[in-house]
Amino acid sequence: MEKKEFLNFLKGYFKSHGFEKGKGNRYYKNSVENEFLCEIDVFKSNYGDFYYLEYAFYLGKFEKPYVLDHSSDKTCTPFIFNRFIFDDTDCAAFCNYLKYSEEHFKKMLDENMERAISPPFATGKKYLQENLGTLYRNFLPAERVLPLLFDT
């Protein structure tokens, strides 16, 4: 699959799962009732013809246009995140779009969606709480994230 085909495939795939295209290669799905916004960020590696797909759950209530602060640990919109996994043999985190077919990408995306993206929309923050440290990571100070995640 060529780069343009790959990016168009991702656009259609995420749209079919309720995500809206944002700026660049970012996709958003808001969950007002669960008080989080899921972002999927598709970005090219600096080290080859690879892409990374990261997912983040921003904690809080959001309205369009989505304004997320990424400026510093002290002011950044609180979130937890991780990367999509594509292949056990390829160090997992990067996506070699030249190597695989559309069917392979769909299968791997489906597995990632079922494991890490879709459950919080069905069960709310409980799934995020139970899987913090495994499916989801936090690198912001705990006092900025945990109160919003656990509603304390």
PDB file of C-alpha atoms in Angstrom:
ATOM      1  CA  MET A   1       0.000   0.000   0.000  1.00  0.00           C
ATOM      2  CA  GLU A   2       1.351   3.426  -0.896  1.00  0.00           C
ATOM      3  CA  LYS A   3       1.421   6.340   1.540  1.00  0.00           C
ATOM      4  CA  LYS A   4      -1.593   8.179   0.062  1.00  0.00           C
ATOM      5  CA  GLU A   5      -3.647   4.978  -0.050  1.00  0.00           C
ATOM      6  CA  PHE A   6      -2.700   4.239   3.546  1.00  0.00           C
ATOM      7  CA  LEU A   7      -3.707   7.695   4.821  1.00  0.00           C
ATOM      8  CA  ASN A   8      -6.995   7.585   2.872  1.00  0.00           C
ATOM      9  CA  PHE A   9      -7.660   4.109   4.243  1.00  0.00           C
ATOM     10  CA  LEU A  10      -7.135   5.367   7.813  1.00  0.00           C
ATOM     11  CA  LYS A  11      -9.428   8.341   7.191  1.00  0.00           C
ATOM     12  CA  GLY A  12     -12.239   6.032   6.030  1.00  0.00           C
ATOM     13  CA  TYR A  13     -11.608   3.516   8.783  1.00  0.00           C
ATOM     14  CA  PHE A  14     -11.738   6.041  11.624  1.00  0.00           C
ATOM     15  CA  LYS A  15     -14.766   7.773  10.107  1.00  0.00           C
ATOM     16  CA  SER A  16     -16.586   4.410  10.046  1.00  0.00           C
ATOM     17  CA  HIS A  17     -15.913   4.175  13.808  1.00  0.00           C
ATOM     18  CA  GLY A  18     -17.427   7.579  14.578  1.00  0.00           C
ATOM     19  CA  PHE A  19     -14.247   9.680  14.531  1.00  0.00           C
ATOM     20  CA  GLU A  20     -14.114  13.112  12.927  1.00  0.00           C
ATOM     21  CA  LYS A  21     -11.068  14.334  11.031  1.00  0.00           C
ATOM     22  CA  GLY A  22      -9.243  17.184  12.721  1.00  0.00           C
ATOM     23  CA  LYS A  23      -6.200  19.195  11.685  1.00  0.00           C
ATOM     24  CA  GLY A  24      -3.381  17.267  10.069  1.00  0.00           C
ATOM     25  CA  ASN A  25      -3.748  13.561  10.616  1.00  0.00           C
ATOM     26  CA  ARG A  26      -5.707  13.770  13.865  1.00  0.00           C
ATOM     27  CA  TYR A  27      -9.086  12.195  14.509  1.00  0.00           C
ATOM     28  CA  TYR A  28     -11.509  12.917  17.370  1.00  0.00           C
ATOM     29  CA  LYS A  29     -14.455  11.222  19.032  1.00  0.00           C
ATOM     30  CA  ASN A  30     -16.113  12.974  21.945  1.00  0.00           C
ATOM     31  CA  SER A  31     -17.910  11.297  24.835  1.00  0.00           C
ATOM     32  CA  VAL A  32     -19.756  14.087  26.610  1.00  0.00           C
ATOM     33  CA  GLU A  33     -21.503  11.723  29.040  1.00  0.00           C
ATOM     34  CA  ASN A  34     -18.188  10.099  30.060  1.00  0.00           C
ATOM     35  CA  GLU A  35     -16.282  13.382  30.143  1.00  0.00           C
ATOM     36  CA  PHE A  36     -13.457  12.496  27.804  1.00  0.00           C
ATOM     37  CA  LEU A  37     -12.336  13.144  24.254  1.00  0.00           C
ATOM     38  CA  CYS A  38     -10.477  10.430  22.352  1.00  0.00           C
ATOM     39  CA  GLU A  39      -7.836  11.596  19.902  1.00  0.00           C
ATOM     40  CA  ILE A  40      -6.011   9.390  17.428  1.00  0.00           C
ATOM     41  CA  ASP A  41      -2.849  10.970  16.086  1.00  0.00           C
ATOM     42  CA  VAL A  42      -1.214   9.557  12.948  1.00  0.00           C
ATOM     43  CA  PHE A  43       2.353  10.762  12.471  1.00  0.00           C
ATOM     44  CA  LYS A  44       5.324   9.818  10.331  1.00  0.00           C
ATOM     45  CA  SER A  45       8.521   8.485  11.824  1.00  0.00           C
ATOM     46  CA  ASN A  46      11.709  10.466  11.365  1.00  0.00           C
ATOM     47  CA  TYR A  47      13.589   7.182  10.912  1.00  0.00           C
ATOM     48  CA  GLY A  48      11.959   5.625   7.860  1.00  0.00           C
ATOM     49  CA  ASP A  49       8.765   4.953   5.961  1.00  0.00           C
ATOM     50  CA  PHE A  50       6.784   4.195   9.086  1.00  0.00           C
ATOM     51  CA  TYR A  51       3.843   5.753  10.850  1.00  0.00           C
ATOM     52  CA  TYR A  52       2.901   5.736  14.488  1.00  0.00           C
ATOM     53  CA  LEU A  53      -0.702   5.825  15.599  1.00  0.00           C
ATOM     54  CA  GLU A  54      -1.177   7.100  19.125  1.00  0.00           C
ATOM     55  CA  TYR A  55      -4.410   7.282  21.018  1.00  0.00           C
ATOM     56  CA  ALA A  56      -5.115   9.629  23.877  1.00  0.00           C
ATOM     57  CA  PHE A  57      -8.091  10.111  26.151  1.00  0.00           C
ATOM     58  CA  TYR A  58      -8.273  13.760  27.197  1.00  0.00           C
ATOM     59  CA  LEU A  59     -10.117  14.095  30.490  1.00  0.00           C
ATOM     60  CA  GLY A  60     -12.831  16.694  30.961  1.00  0.00           C
ATOM     61  CA  LYS A  61     -15.760  18.126  29.010  1.00  0.00           C
ATOM     62  CA  PHE A  62     -15.075  19.308  25.471  1.00  0.00           C
ATOM     63  CA  GLU A  63     -17.029  21.177  22.842  1.00  0.00           C
ATOM     64  CA  LYS A  64     -16.175  21.953  19.234  1.00  0.00           C
ATOM     65  CA  PRO A  65     -13.836  23.319  18.185  1.00  0.00           C
ATOM     66  CA  TYR A  66     -11.676  21.100  20.373  1.00  0.00           C
ATOM     67  CA  VAL A  67      -8.982  23.187  22.024  1.00  0.00           C
ATOM     68  CA  LEU A  68      -6.256  21.090  23.615  1.00  0.00           C
ATOM     69  CA  ASP A  69      -3.256  22.626  25.351  1.00  0.00           C
ATOM     70  CA  HIS A  70       0.022  20.787  24.688  1.00  0.00           C
ATOM     71  CA  SER A  71       2.359  23.552  25.849  1.00  0.00           C
ATOM     72  CA  SER A  72       3.733  22.246  29.163  1.00  0.00           C
ATOM     73  CA  ASP A  73       3.241  19.690  31.927  1.00  0.00           C
ATOM     74  CA  LYS A  74       1.695  22.411  34.098  1.00  0.00           C
ATOM     75  CA  THR A  75      -0.919  23.654  31.633  1.00  0.00           C
ATOM     76  CA  CYS A  76      -1.391  20.706  29.265  1.00  0.00           C
ATOM     77  CA  THR A  77      -4.918  19.313  28.967  1.00  0.00           C
ATOM     78  CA  PRO A  78      -4.828  16.175  31.204  1.00  0.00           C
ATOM     79  CA  PHE A  79      -4.753  12.899  29.278  1.00  0.00           C
ATOM     80  CA  ILE A  80      -3.676   9.273  29.265  1.00  0.00           C
ATOM     81  CA  PHE A  81      -2.338   7.639  26.113  1.00  0.00           C
ATOM     82  CA  ASN A  82      -0.565   4.811  24.309  1.00  0.00           C
ATOM     83  CA  ARG A  83       0.226   3.584  20.786  1.00  0.00           C
ATOM     84  CA  PHE A  84      -1.550   1.181  18.489  1.00  0.00           C
ATOM     85  CA  ILE A  85       0.126  -2.229  18.192  1.00  0.00           C
ATOM     86  CA  PHE A  86       0.548  -3.553  14.637  1.00  0.00           C
ATOM     87  CA  ASP A  87       2.799  -6.563  14.652  1.00  0.00           C
ATOM     88  CA  ASP A  88       4.508  -8.691  17.269  1.00  0.00           C
ATOM     89  CA  THR A  89       7.579  -9.094  15.083  1.00  0.00           C
ATOM     90  CA  ASP A  90       8.085  -5.429  14.210  1.00  0.00           C
ATOM     91  CA  CYS A  91       8.638  -3.984  17.675  1.00  0.00           C
ATOM     92  CA  ALA A  92       4.876  -3.492  17.555  1.00  0.00           C
ATOM     93  CA  ALA A  93       4.555   0.271  17.845  1.00  0.00           C
ATOM     94  CA  PHE A  94       5.256   1.404  14.297  1.00  0.00           C
ATOM     95  CA  CYS A  95       3.223   0.795  11.180  1.00  0.00           C
ATOM     96  CA  ASN A  96       5.121  -0.144   8.025  1.00  0.00           C
ATOM     97  CA  TYR A  97       2.476   0.781   5.473  1.00  0.00           C
ATOM     98  CA  LEU A  98       4.644  -0.486   2.584  1.00  0.00           C
ATOM     99  CA  LYS A  99       4.858  -3.977   4.053  1.00  0.00           C
ATOM    100  CA  TYR A 100       1.234  -4.909   4.680  1.00  0.00           C
ATOM    101  CA  SER A 101      -2.043  -5.157   2.843  1.00  0.00           C
ATOM    102  CA  GLU A 102      -5.223  -3.260   3.613  1.00  0.00           C
ATOM    103  CA  GLU A 103      -6.675  -6.465   5.074  1.00  0.00           C
ATOM    104  CA  HIS A 104      -3.784  -6.737   7.526  1.00  0.00           C
ATOM    105  CA  PHE A 105      -4.174  -3.116   8.626  1.00  0.00           C
ATOM    106  CA  LYS A 106      -7.915  -3.522   9.086  1.00  0.00           C
ATOM    107  CA  LYS A 107      -7.391  -6.633  11.206  1.00  0.00           C
ATOM    108  CA  MET A 108      -4.780  -4.917  13.388  1.00  0.00           C
ATOM    109  CA  LEU A 109      -6.829  -1.723  13.705  1.00  0.00           C
ATOM    110  CA  ASP A 110      -9.888  -3.777  14.665  1.00  0.00           C
ATOM    111  CA  GLU A 111      -7.878  -5.537  17.389  1.00  0.00           C
ATOM    112  CA  ASN A 112      -6.619  -2.208  18.742  1.00  0.00           C
ATOM    113  CA  MET A 113     -10.085  -0.675  18.668  1.00  0.00           C
ATOM    114  CA  GLU A 114     -11.610  -3.651  20.499  1.00  0.00           C
ATOM    115  CA  ARG A 115      -8.841  -3.699  23.110  1.00  0.00           C
ATOM    116  CA  ALA A 116      -8.244  -0.036  23.884  1.00  0.00           C
ATOM    117  CA  ILE A 117     -10.499   2.442  22.078  1.00  0.00           C
ATOM    118  CA  SER A 118     -14.081   1.135  22.056  1.00  0.00           C
ATOM    119  CA  PRO A 119     -14.459  -0.148  25.667  1.00  0.00           C
ATOM    120  CA  PRO A 120     -14.273   3.272  27.358  1.00  0.00           C
ATOM    121  CA  PHE A 121     -17.101   4.523  25.144  1.00  0.00           C
ATOM    122  CA  ALA A 122     -19.222   1.600  26.351  1.00  0.00           C
ATOM    123  CA  THR A 123     -18.248   1.532  30.039  1.00  0.00           C
ATOM    124  CA  GLY A 124     -16.977   5.038  30.700  1.00  0.00           C
ATOM    125  CA  LYS A 125     -13.920   5.952  32.739  1.00  0.00           C
ATOM    126  CA  LYS A 126     -14.059   2.664  34.657  1.00  0.00           C
ATOM    127  CA  TYR A 127     -12.231   0.886  31.814  1.00  0.00           C
ATOM    128  CA  LEU A 128      -9.603   3.633  31.691  1.00  0.00           C
ATOM    129  CA  GLN A 129      -9.131   3.384  35.461  1.00  0.00           C
ATOM    130  CA  GLU A 130      -8.798  -0.417  35.434  1.00  0.00           C
ATOM    131  CA  ASN A 131      -6.238  -0.382  32.619  1.00  0.00           C
ATOM    132  CA  LEU A 132      -4.085   2.581  33.626  1.00  0.00           C
ATOM    133  CA  GLY A 133      -0.510   1.307  33.529  1.00  0.00           C
ATOM    134  CA  THR A 134      -1.223  -1.392  30.958  1.00  0.00           C
ATOM    135  CA  LEU A 135      -3.294  -0.112  28.013  1.00  0.00           C
ATOM    136  CA  TYR A 136      -2.955   3.525  29.020  1.00  0.00           C
ATOM    137  CA  ARG A 137       0.042   5.499  30.258  1.00  0.00           C
ATOM    138  CA  ASN A 138       0.370   8.809  32.018  1.00  0.00           C
ATOM    139  CA  PHE A 139       3.432  11.019  31.962  1.00  0.00           C
ATOM    140  CA  LEU A 140       1.876  14.121  33.485  1.00  0.00           C
ATOM    141  CA  PRO A 141       2.023  14.735  37.240  1.00  0.00           C
ATOM    142  CA  ALA A 142      -0.470  12.377  38.912  1.00  0.00           C
ATOM    143  CA  GLU A 143      -2.221  15.237  40.703  1.00  0.00           C
ATOM    144  CA  ARG A 144      -3.211  16.681  37.298  1.00  0.00           C
ATOM    145  CA  VAL A 145      -4.664  13.437  35.885  1.00  0.00           C
ATOM    146  CA  LEU A 146      -5.933  11.168  38.647  1.00  0.00           C
ATOM    147  CA  PRO A 147      -8.590  13.517  40.097  1.00  0.00           C
ATOM    148  CA  LEU A 148     -10.204  13.797  36.651  1.00  0.00           C
ATOM    149  CA  LEU A 149      -9.851  10.111  35.914  1.00  0.00           C
ATOM    150  CA  PHE A 150     -11.289   8.966  39.258  1.00  0.00           C
ATOM    151  CA  ASP A 151     -13.623  11.965  39.735  1.00  0.00           C
ATOM    152  CA  THR A 152     -12.144  12.778  43.149  1.00  0.00           C
TER     153      THR A 152
END
